[in-house]
């Protein structure tokens, strides 16, 4: 982690303008600049400042006034902005390879500005480009420089109209013709149309298309990826045999052109098969380095885990933006007070703290987890590129798949609930479109669906955990993993015998308490899910039916609890490491404890049902500790937001302004509306004169 020198901190992180938020900033127990430097490091902060400045200084990125643009205009502008991002050369290819977290930062900074822009860039460079780089070989690397020069523009075409999550049932075909050494890409019917594909609607020239690979003799070798040109790069007209178009307006992210495509006997060169998972010789023989079909299939879809991990980061960004807006608003919005003469900020109310501060803690905890999981994914991809075929590499892949499959649901659902809570906590101002919470809610919503429905994905994680228990029972195999996320299961029987033994609420104020409770909870749910599965099988259900009947109340809860445990553990270890500067330890550990206890409190019924809690005092102590931590973090809340909030231009929310004058800005907008109404013919001249002369005072009554 970076050291925090005053000089570098002041240069990278200038002081905020004085205003209504100054009182809370003065009461903070730590330096927000020191925390930013510790969490990010100088290089990352400098990159973020460069990105934000490039956006703010470029007229192309100016925020349009007067409401939303028409969809077609928005998409045209979004494409021009995406091209300009390449022209700014904010991150070179070599930087991406040497420091993958900088790629993560670039996408998330663009997302803070507008997710339509970030998604367009991300799908072209990191989904389309990474699929070619990670799933192809040297013969495909010719496409990479063309992506960065925008000679071609890419998309990732897996989902079909009739199949999304069930990838094995994808129906697009790729038949190999040895006489011409070509694959014939074909959509057998309308239900096999590629659908929901980002960038495909208007702008993509090439697609990574997933299809069932067939070789002469009738052999089908399963799902494989192919590079297929779908439009002429100069005219953007469809290529022969390709029917491609836009699917229309969505609930959010309408600057991104999601599209559909159907293929009618489209021929592509044999070499455009992405061949890391399997290849076809010129004569038509299928060859693969994988002996296990499941491993080969997993390799073919490895990019999905990467996308899911990226969605975790996107969800965290949305949560950060929402809590930044809501907490700054709550620190300046005054309502009621101990006397009629004095109103106090709504952040002083316990209810507002309880509504918002756990989501602030969640933003910090999930942010750390998402970055660490992203680096785990990079390690896995590097092993694959190095052709590591060891058992350890395969086990790492299974572990990361399980983590990615549960982390997307947890992060996207937490952001979904958090954004809604922030919207409501800001009252009517939160419902005003210009304050952005509605846009954040709509833009975050698809995170719950694409790259796999959340509830279906959780089955991947519970299946992984149940398989570990089965292996342990059958052969005494050790529950050890590369990332150590399941190592605690070595003590599975002993953990089940543990009970909550905290005597007073003060002893709950450390994340070691929810950490121990979560280990018990996962072991309990694992036992219950395993017993339920076996009970279903004994009653005559086949494996499919048995697993289907174990999801609600059992496997779904198991997968979420396991991922929550993993997040709590990683954030606990991060905040308790010796390298944390002493002035930051208290606030970081309070965040860690609050996230752990707040998440755990949602499982109180299970903790009582399984016997870990007994007596009313256990539940009451958890609740008391949560409220105590909220109270302790209240004076630090604005400073904690200052660490994670982007500049005002990017945040784009009047009530979330860094100077705290956002309510005055809102009042100015309201006044303009009144003046507009007052200019109509049915308004008297005296009323028009009064409206024209009205000014918003320096500290308006709303504050």
mmCIF file of C-alpha atoms in Angstrom, residues 226-530:
data_model
loop_
_atom_site.group_PDB
_atom_site.id
_atom_site.type_symbol
_atom_site.label_atom_id
_atom_site.label_comp_id
_atom_site.label_asym_id
_atom_site.label_seq_id
_atom_site.Cartn_x
_atom_site.Cartn_y
_atom_site.Cartn_z
ATOM 1 C CA UNK A 226 -15.830 -18.136 -33.469
ATOM 2 C CA UNK A 227 -14.883 -14.676 -34.720
ATOM 3 C CA UNK A 228 -17.550 -13.644 -37.225
ATOM 4 C CA UNK A 229 -17.725 -10.418 -39.211
ATOM 5 C CA UNK A 230 -21.311 -9.143 -39.092
ATOM 6 C CA UNK A 231 -21.015 -5.672 -40.724
ATOM 7 C CA UNK A 232 -18.822 -3.836 -43.205
ATOM 8 C CA UNK A 233 -16.565 -1.574 -41.076
ATOM 9 C CA UNK A 234 -16.828 1.257 -43.624
ATOM 10 C CA UNK A 235 -20.579 1.289 -44.250
ATOM 11 C CA UNK A 236 -21.901 -0.634 -41.205
ATOM 12 C CA UNK A 237 -24.153 -2.554 -43.610
ATOM 13 C CA UNK A 238 -24.757 -6.236 -42.731
ATOM 14 C CA UNK A 239 -22.515 -8.851 -44.285
ATOM 15 C CA UNK A 240 -24.123 -11.351 -46.697
ATOM 16 C CA UNK A 241 -26.219 -13.900 -44.838
ATOM 17 C CA UNK A 242 -26.370 -11.856 -41.646
ATOM 18 C CA UNK A 243 -29.605 -10.340 -40.399
ATOM 19 C CA UNK A 244 -28.717 -7.911 -37.605
ATOM 20 C CA UNK A 245 -30.583 -5.135 -35.822
ATOM 21 C CA UNK A 246 -31.458 -3.336 -32.613
ATOM 22 C CA UNK A 247 -33.851 -4.788 -30.009
ATOM 23 C CA UNK A 248 -35.202 -1.374 -28.926
ATOM 24 C CA UNK A 249 -35.494 0.734 -25.810
ATOM 25 C CA UNK A 250 -34.673 -0.758 -22.428
ATOM 26 C CA UNK A 251 -35.344 0.272 -18.827
ATOM 27 C CA UNK A 252 -31.853 1.750 -18.579
ATOM 28 C CA UNK A 253 -28.462 2.064 -20.319
ATOM 29 C CA UNK A 254 -30.157 3.232 -23.509
ATOM 30 C CA UNK A 255 -26.936 4.680 -24.862
ATOM 31 C CA UNK A 256 -25.866 1.063 -25.396
ATOM 32 C CA UNK A 257 -27.218 -0.587 -28.543
ATOM 33 C CA UNK A 258 -28.267 -4.118 -27.619
ATOM 34 C CA UNK A 259 -29.054 -6.136 -30.700
ATOM 35 C CA UNK A 260 -29.976 -9.428 -32.352
ATOM 36 C CA UNK A 261 -28.499 -11.434 -35.212
ATOM 37 C CA UNK A 262 -29.428 -14.424 -37.325
ATOM 38 C CA UNK A 263 -27.016 -16.250 -39.612
ATOM 39 C CA UNK A 264 -27.953 -17.962 -42.859
ATOM 40 C CA UNK A 265 -25.173 -20.273 -44.014
ATOM 41 C CA UNK A 266 -22.455 -17.696 -43.274
ATOM 42 C CA UNK A 267 -19.018 -19.012 -44.189
ATOM 43 C CA UNK A 268 -15.920 -18.056 -42.183
ATOM 44 C CA UNK A 269 -12.300 -19.287 -42.430
ATOM 45 C CA UNK A 270 -11.310 -22.319 -40.353
ATOM 46 C CA UNK A 271 -8.743 -20.130 -38.581
ATOM 47 C CA UNK A 272 -11.509 -17.982 -37.045
ATOM 48 C CA UNK A 273 -12.368 -20.727 -34.588
ATOM 49 C CA UNK A 274 -10.991 -19.588 -31.202
ATOM 50 C CA UNK A 275 -8.987 -22.704 -30.607
ATOM 51 C CA UNK A 276 -7.640 -22.770 -27.060
ATOM 52 C CA UNK A 277 -10.341 -25.248 -25.962
ATOM 53 C CA UNK A 278 -10.333 -27.256 -29.179
ATOM 54 C CA UNK A 279 -9.385 -27.061 -32.855
ATOM 55 C CA UNK A 280 -10.204 -28.643 -36.196
ATOM 56 C CA UNK A 281 -7.508 -29.743 -38.630
ATOM 57 C CA UNK A 282 -7.794 -28.785 -42.300
ATOM 58 C CA UNK A 283 -9.018 -32.318 -42.999
ATOM 59 C CA UNK A 284 -11.813 -32.005 -40.418
ATOM 60 C CA UNK A 285 -10.441 -33.859 -37.388
ATOM 61 C CA UNK A 286 -11.348 -32.394 -34.007
ATOM 62 C CA UNK A 287 -8.475 -32.095 -31.501
ATOM 63 C CA UNK A 288 -8.467 -30.818 -27.927
ATOM 64 C CA UNK A 289 -5.924 -30.718 -25.089
ATOM 65 C CA UNK A 290 -8.686 -31.563 -22.590
ATOM 66 C CA UNK A 291 -9.515 -35.171 -21.747
ATOM 67 C CA UNK A 292 -12.540 -34.149 -19.676
ATOM 68 C CA UNK A 293 -15.461 -32.635 -21.630
ATOM 69 C CA UNK A 294 -16.508 -30.627 -18.573
ATOM 70 C CA UNK A 295 -13.071 -28.992 -18.384
ATOM 71 C CA UNK A 296 -13.209 -28.174 -22.075
ATOM 72 C CA UNK A 297 -16.693 -26.691 -21.728
ATOM 73 C CA UNK A 298 -15.512 -24.657 -18.737
ATOM 74 C CA UNK A 299 -12.582 -23.359 -20.762
ATOM 75 C CA UNK A 300 -14.923 -22.365 -23.603
ATOM 76 C CA UNK A 301 -16.997 -20.245 -21.202
ATOM 77 C CA UNK A 302 -14.145 -18.968 -19.043
ATOM 78 C CA UNK A 303 -14.880 -15.416 -20.148
ATOM 79 C CA UNK A 304 -18.256 -15.585 -18.385
ATOM 80 C CA UNK A 305 -16.593 -15.766 -14.976
ATOM 81 C CA UNK A 306 -14.517 -12.715 -15.895
ATOM 82 C CA UNK A 307 -17.658 -10.835 -16.881
ATOM 83 C CA UNK A 308 -19.399 -11.807 -13.656
ATOM 84 C CA UNK A 309 -16.481 -10.531 -11.608
ATOM 85 C CA UNK A 310 -16.621 -7.277 -13.574
ATOM 86 C CA UNK A 311 -20.341 -6.963 -12.832
ATOM 87 C CA UNK A 312 -19.512 -7.163 -9.130
ATOM 88 C CA UNK A 313 -17.330 -4.075 -9.582
ATOM 89 C CA UNK A 314 -20.056 -2.306 -11.569
ATOM 90 C CA UNK A 315 -22.587 -2.956 -8.820
ATOM 91 C CA UNK A 316 -20.199 -1.662 -6.176
ATOM 92 C CA UNK A 317 -19.672 1.544 -8.165
ATOM 93 C CA UNK A 318 -23.432 2.100 -8.282
ATOM 94 C CA UNK A 319 -23.678 1.567 -4.535
ATOM 95 C CA UNK A 320 -20.798 3.993 -3.937
ATOM 96 C CA UNK A 321 -22.493 6.689 -6.009
ATOM 97 C CA UNK A 322 -25.842 6.207 -4.297
ATOM 98 C CA UNK A 323 -24.492 6.342 -0.732
ATOM 99 C CA UNK A 324 -22.321 9.340 -1.622
ATOM 100 C CA UNK A 325 -25.390 11.247 -2.790
ATOM 101 C CA UNK A 326 -27.609 10.167 0.101
ATOM 102 C CA UNK A 327 -25.092 10.780 2.892
ATOM 103 C CA UNK A 328 -24.072 14.225 1.639
ATOM 104 C CA UNK A 329 -27.754 15.088 1.338
ATOM 105 C CA UNK A 330 -28.464 13.747 4.827
ATOM 106 C CA UNK A 331 -25.645 15.826 6.303
ATOM 107 C CA UNK A 332 -27.147 19.064 4.936
ATOM 108 C CA UNK A 333 -30.889 18.411 4.948
ATOM 109 C CA UNK A 334 -32.346 19.724 8.214
ATOM 110 C CA UNK A 335 -35.672 18.581 9.634
ATOM 111 C CA UNK A 336 -37.105 19.044 13.134
ATOM 112 C CA UNK A 337 -34.936 19.354 16.224
ATOM 113 C CA UNK A 338 -34.895 19.437 20.022
ATOM 114 C CA UNK A 339 -36.581 22.857 19.914
ATOM 115 C CA UNK A 340 -38.786 24.666 17.429
ATOM 116 C CA UNK A 341 -35.990 27.171 16.806
ATOM 117 C CA UNK A 342 -33.346 24.672 15.725
ATOM 118 C CA UNK A 343 -33.493 21.987 13.049
ATOM 119 C CA UNK A 344 -30.796 19.319 12.843
ATOM 120 C CA UNK A 345 -29.344 17.387 9.884
ATOM 121 C CA UNK A 346 -31.274 14.194 9.248
ATOM 122 C CA UNK A 347 -27.996 12.267 9.479
ATOM 123 C CA UNK A 348 -28.184 12.880 13.238
ATOM 124 C CA UNK A 349 -31.264 10.669 13.469
ATOM 125 C CA UNK A 350 -30.649 7.035 14.394
ATOM 126 C CA UNK A 351 -33.137 5.876 11.772
ATOM 127 C CA UNK A 352 -31.232 7.627 8.956
ATOM 128 C CA UNK A 353 -27.938 6.203 10.205
ATOM 129 C CA UNK A 354 -29.404 2.696 10.350
ATOM 130 C CA UNK A 355 -30.802 3.061 6.833
ATOM 131 C CA UNK A 356 -27.636 4.362 5.172
ATOM 132 C CA UNK A 357 -24.449 3.571 7.071
ATOM 133 C CA UNK A 358 -24.610 -0.232 6.672
ATOM 134 C CA UNK A 359 -24.696 0.339 2.908
ATOM 135 C CA UNK A 360 -21.668 2.619 3.227
ATOM 136 C CA UNK A 361 -19.886 -0.202 5.056
ATOM 137 C CA UNK A 362 -21.066 -2.638 2.373
ATOM 138 C CA UNK A 363 -19.606 -0.394 -0.332
ATOM 139 C CA UNK A 364 -16.192 -0.528 1.346
ATOM 140 C CA UNK A 365 -16.296 -4.270 2.075
ATOM 141 C CA UNK A 366 -17.560 -5.278 -1.367
ATOM 142 C CA UNK A 367 -15.112 -2.916 -3.064
ATOM 143 C CA UNK A 368 -12.173 -4.625 -1.397
ATOM 144 C CA UNK A 369 -13.602 -8.053 -2.157
ATOM 145 C CA UNK A 370 -14.303 -7.252 -5.815
ATOM 146 C CA UNK A 371 -10.729 -6.049 -6.385
ATOM 147 C CA UNK A 372 -9.239 -9.111 -4.695
ATOM 148 C CA UNK A 373 -11.481 -11.460 -6.699
ATOM 149 C CA UNK A 374 -10.514 -9.644 -9.896
ATOM 150 C CA UNK A 375 -6.832 -10.279 -9.105
ATOM 151 C CA UNK A 376 -7.638 -13.930 -8.382
ATOM 152 C CA UNK A 377 -9.233 -14.107 -11.826
ATOM 153 C CA UNK A 378 -6.131 -12.566 -13.402
ATOM 154 C CA UNK A 379 -4.006 -15.260 -11.726
ATOM 155 C CA UNK A 380 -6.277 -17.948 -13.168
ATOM 156 C CA UNK A 381 -6.128 -16.479 -16.668
ATOM 157 C CA UNK A 382 -2.344 -16.194 -16.544
ATOM 158 C CA UNK A 383 -2.160 -19.875 -15.663
ATOM 159 C CA UNK A 384 -4.399 -20.771 -18.567
ATOM 160 C CA UNK A 385 -2.355 -18.672 -20.973
ATOM 161 C CA UNK A 386 0.737 -20.442 -19.664
ATOM 162 C CA UNK A 387 -0.979 -23.760 -20.423
ATOM 163 C CA UNK A 388 -0.964 -24.828 -16.777
ATOM 164 C CA UNK A 389 -2.902 -28.105 -16.832
ATOM 165 C CA UNK A 390 -2.190 -29.050 -13.217
ATOM 166 C CA UNK A 391 -4.815 -30.305 -10.771
ATOM 167 C CA UNK A 392 -4.219 -27.173 -8.691
ATOM 168 C CA UNK A 393 -5.048 -24.929 -11.649
ATOM 169 C CA UNK A 394 -8.243 -26.872 -12.298
ATOM 170 C CA UNK A 395 -9.244 -26.596 -8.646
ATOM 171 C CA UNK A 396 -8.543 -22.859 -8.695
ATOM 172 C CA UNK A 397 -10.851 -22.556 -11.695
ATOM 173 C CA UNK A 398 -13.653 -24.359 -9.853
ATOM 174 C CA UNK A 399 -13.181 -22.207 -6.764
ATOM 175 C CA UNK A 400 -13.244 -18.942 -8.717
ATOM 176 C CA UNK A 401 -16.269 -20.117 -10.687
ATOM 177 C CA UNK A 402 -18.090 -20.742 -7.403
ATOM 178 C CA UNK A 403 -17.072 -17.340 -6.030
ATOM 179 C CA UNK A 404 -17.992 -15.456 -9.199
ATOM 180 C CA UNK A 405 -21.347 -17.227 -9.427
ATOM 181 C CA UNK A 406 -22.365 -16.052 -5.937
ATOM 182 C CA UNK A 407 -20.609 -12.681 -5.864
ATOM 183 C CA UNK A 408 -22.634 -11.293 -8.782
ATOM 184 C CA UNK A 409 -25.949 -11.979 -7.013
ATOM 185 C CA UNK A 410 -24.737 -10.640 -3.673
ATOM 186 C CA UNK A 411 -23.246 -7.443 -5.109
ATOM 187 C CA UNK A 412 -26.031 -6.655 -7.580
ATOM 188 C CA UNK A 413 -28.790 -7.318 -5.037
ATOM 189 C CA UNK A 414 -26.999 -5.310 -2.337
ATOM 190 C CA UNK A 415 -26.635 -2.393 -4.751
ATOM 191 C CA UNK A 416 -30.262 -2.756 -5.846
ATOM 192 C CA UNK A 417 -31.552 -2.585 -2.277
ATOM 193 C CA UNK A 418 -29.048 0.093 -1.302
ATOM 194 C CA UNK A 419 -29.896 2.425 -4.183
ATOM 195 C CA UNK A 420 -33.594 2.131 -3.366
ATOM 196 C CA UNK A 421 -32.940 2.868 0.313
ATOM 197 C CA UNK A 422 -30.834 5.884 -0.643
ATOM 198 C CA UNK A 423 -33.580 7.092 -2.983
ATOM 199 C CA UNK A 424 -36.186 6.899 -0.226
ATOM 200 C CA UNK A 425 -33.825 8.378 2.381
ATOM 201 C CA UNK A 426 -33.540 11.496 0.216
ATOM 202 C CA UNK A 427 -37.307 11.979 0.167
ATOM 203 C CA UNK A 428 -38.783 13.834 -2.772
ATOM 204 C CA UNK A 429 -35.362 15.162 -3.796
ATOM 205 C CA UNK A 430 -34.271 11.550 -4.352
ATOM 206 C CA UNK A 431 -37.120 11.041 -6.794
ATOM 207 C CA UNK A 432 -36.077 14.030 -8.893
ATOM 208 C CA UNK A 433 -34.368 12.751 -12.054
ATOM 209 C CA UNK A 434 -31.573 15.314 -11.978
ATOM 210 C CA UNK A 435 -30.308 13.887 -8.672
ATOM 211 C CA UNK A 436 -29.475 10.642 -10.544
ATOM 212 C CA UNK A 437 -30.668 8.020 -8.060
ATOM 213 C CA UNK A 438 -33.377 6.871 -10.466
ATOM 214 C CA UNK A 439 -30.869 6.486 -13.293
ATOM 215 C CA UNK A 440 -28.545 4.537 -10.995
ATOM 216 C CA UNK A 441 -31.386 2.217 -10.049
ATOM 217 C CA UNK A 442 -32.283 1.554 -13.693
ATOM 218 C CA UNK A 443 -28.675 1.178 -14.829
ATOM 219 C CA UNK A 444 -27.888 -1.248 -11.990
ATOM 220 C CA UNK A 445 -30.955 -3.417 -12.583
ATOM 221 C CA UNK A 446 -29.548 -5.497 -15.478
ATOM 222 C CA UNK A 447 -26.619 -6.528 -13.260
ATOM 223 C CA UNK A 448 -29.117 -8.886 -11.616
ATOM 224 C CA UNK A 449 -29.813 -10.620 -14.928
ATOM 225 C CA UNK A 450 -27.089 -10.621 -17.557
ATOM 226 C CA UNK A 451 -24.245 -13.155 -17.503
ATOM 227 C CA UNK A 452 -26.635 -15.481 -15.674
ATOM 228 C CA UNK A 453 -29.815 -15.044 -13.637
ATOM 229 C CA UNK A 454 -28.834 -14.491 -10.015
ATOM 230 C CA UNK A 455 -30.937 -17.282 -8.517
ATOM 231 C CA UNK A 456 -29.740 -19.784 -11.101
ATOM 232 C CA UNK A 457 -26.096 -18.786 -10.627
ATOM 233 C CA UNK A 458 -26.286 -19.450 -6.898
ATOM 234 C CA UNK A 459 -26.830 -23.135 -7.714
ATOM 235 C CA UNK A 460 -23.288 -23.266 -9.124
ATOM 236 C CA UNK A 461 -21.893 -22.193 -5.761
ATOM 237 C CA UNK A 462 -24.019 -24.539 -3.658
ATOM 238 C CA UNK A 463 -23.169 -27.450 -5.992
ATOM 239 C CA UNK A 464 -19.470 -26.713 -5.456
ATOM 240 C CA UNK A 465 -19.864 -26.711 -1.664
ATOM 241 C CA UNK A 466 -21.963 -29.878 -1.648
ATOM 242 C CA UNK A 467 -19.366 -31.638 -3.804
ATOM 243 C CA UNK A 468 -16.691 -30.805 -1.225
ATOM 244 C CA UNK A 469 -18.789 -32.336 1.530
ATOM 245 C CA UNK A 470 -19.407 -35.441 -0.571
ATOM 246 C CA UNK A 471 -15.699 -35.859 -1.318
ATOM 247 C CA UNK A 472 -14.927 -35.416 2.371
ATOM 248 C CA UNK A 473 -17.472 -38.039 3.384
ATOM 249 C CA UNK A 474 -16.509 -40.590 0.720
ATOM 250 C CA UNK A 475 -12.745 -40.511 0.855
ATOM 251 C CA UNK A 476 -11.739 -38.255 3.702
ATOM 252 C CA UNK A 477 -10.440 -35.648 1.252
ATOM 253 C CA UNK A 478 -9.188 -32.426 2.806
ATOM 254 C CA UNK A 479 -11.227 -29.253 2.290
ATOM 255 C CA UNK A 480 -8.323 -27.129 1.126
ATOM 256 C CA UNK A 481 -8.354 -24.608 -1.666
ATOM 257 C CA UNK A 482 -5.880 -22.288 -3.355
ATOM 258 C CA UNK A 483 -7.687 -19.148 -2.146
ATOM 259 C CA UNK A 484 -8.446 -20.699 1.266
ATOM 260 C CA UNK A 485 -12.138 -19.833 1.025
ATOM 261 C CA UNK A 486 -13.229 -23.329 2.095
ATOM 262 C CA UNK A 487 -10.364 -24.260 4.421
ATOM 263 C CA UNK A 488 -12.562 -23.669 7.480
ATOM 264 C CA UNK A 489 -14.594 -26.747 6.450
ATOM 265 C CA UNK A 490 -11.705 -28.876 7.724
ATOM 266 C CA UNK A 491 -13.205 -28.213 11.158
ATOM 267 C CA UNK A 492 -16.771 -28.828 9.946
ATOM 268 C CA UNK A 493 -17.948 -31.095 12.821
ATOM 269 C CA UNK A 494 -16.303 -28.967 15.501
ATOM 270 C CA UNK A 495 -17.746 -25.728 14.123
ATOM 271 C CA UNK A 496 -21.260 -27.197 14.216
ATOM 272 C CA UNK A 497 -20.792 -27.703 17.946
ATOM 273 C CA UNK A 498 -19.947 -24.047 18.592
ATOM 274 C CA UNK A 499 -22.382 -21.555 20.137
ATOM 275 C CA UNK A 500 -22.620 -17.756 20.449
ATOM 276 C CA UNK A 501 -20.863 -16.895 23.701
ATOM 277 C CA UNK A 502 -20.519 -13.103 23.660
ATOM 278 C CA UNK A 503 -21.452 -11.649 27.043
ATOM 279 C CA UNK A 504 -21.933 -7.927 26.365
ATOM 280 C CA UNK A 505 -22.675 -5.812 23.253
ATOM 281 C CA UNK A 506 -19.266 -4.113 23.442
ATOM 282 C CA UNK A 507 -17.629 -7.465 22.696
ATOM 283 C CA UNK A 508 -19.542 -7.575 19.370
ATOM 284 C CA UNK A 509 -17.830 -4.469 18.030
ATOM 285 C CA UNK A 510 -15.219 -6.429 16.081
ATOM 286 C CA UNK A 511 -15.709 -8.353 12.854
ATOM 287 C CA UNK A 512 -14.260 -11.517 14.426
ATOM 288 C CA UNK A 513 -17.705 -12.039 16.026
ATOM 289 C CA UNK A 514 -19.741 -12.185 12.786
ATOM 290 C CA UNK A 515 -16.866 -14.085 11.164
ATOM 291 C CA UNK A 516 -17.188 -16.935 13.680
ATOM 292 C CA UNK A 517 -20.994 -16.868 13.407
ATOM 293 C CA UNK A 518 -20.818 -17.043 9.614
ATOM 294 C CA UNK A 519 -18.549 -20.084 9.700
ATOM 295 C CA UNK A 520 -21.125 -21.860 11.853
ATOM 296 C CA UNK A 521 -23.978 -20.677 9.608
ATOM 297 C CA UNK A 522 -22.347 -21.999 6.425
ATOM 298 C CA UNK A 523 -21.597 -25.351 8.062
ATOM 299 C CA UNK A 524 -25.185 -25.566 9.327
ATOM 300 C CA UNK A 525 -26.695 -24.721 5.932
ATOM 301 C CA UNK A 526 -24.311 -27.124 4.217
ATOM 302 C CA UNK A 527 -25.437 -29.946 6.521
ATOM 303 C CA UNK A 528 -29.108 -29.037 6.089
ATOM 304 C CA UNK A 529 -28.800 -28.788 2.292
ATOM 305 C CA UNK A 530 -26.983 -32.113 2.086
#
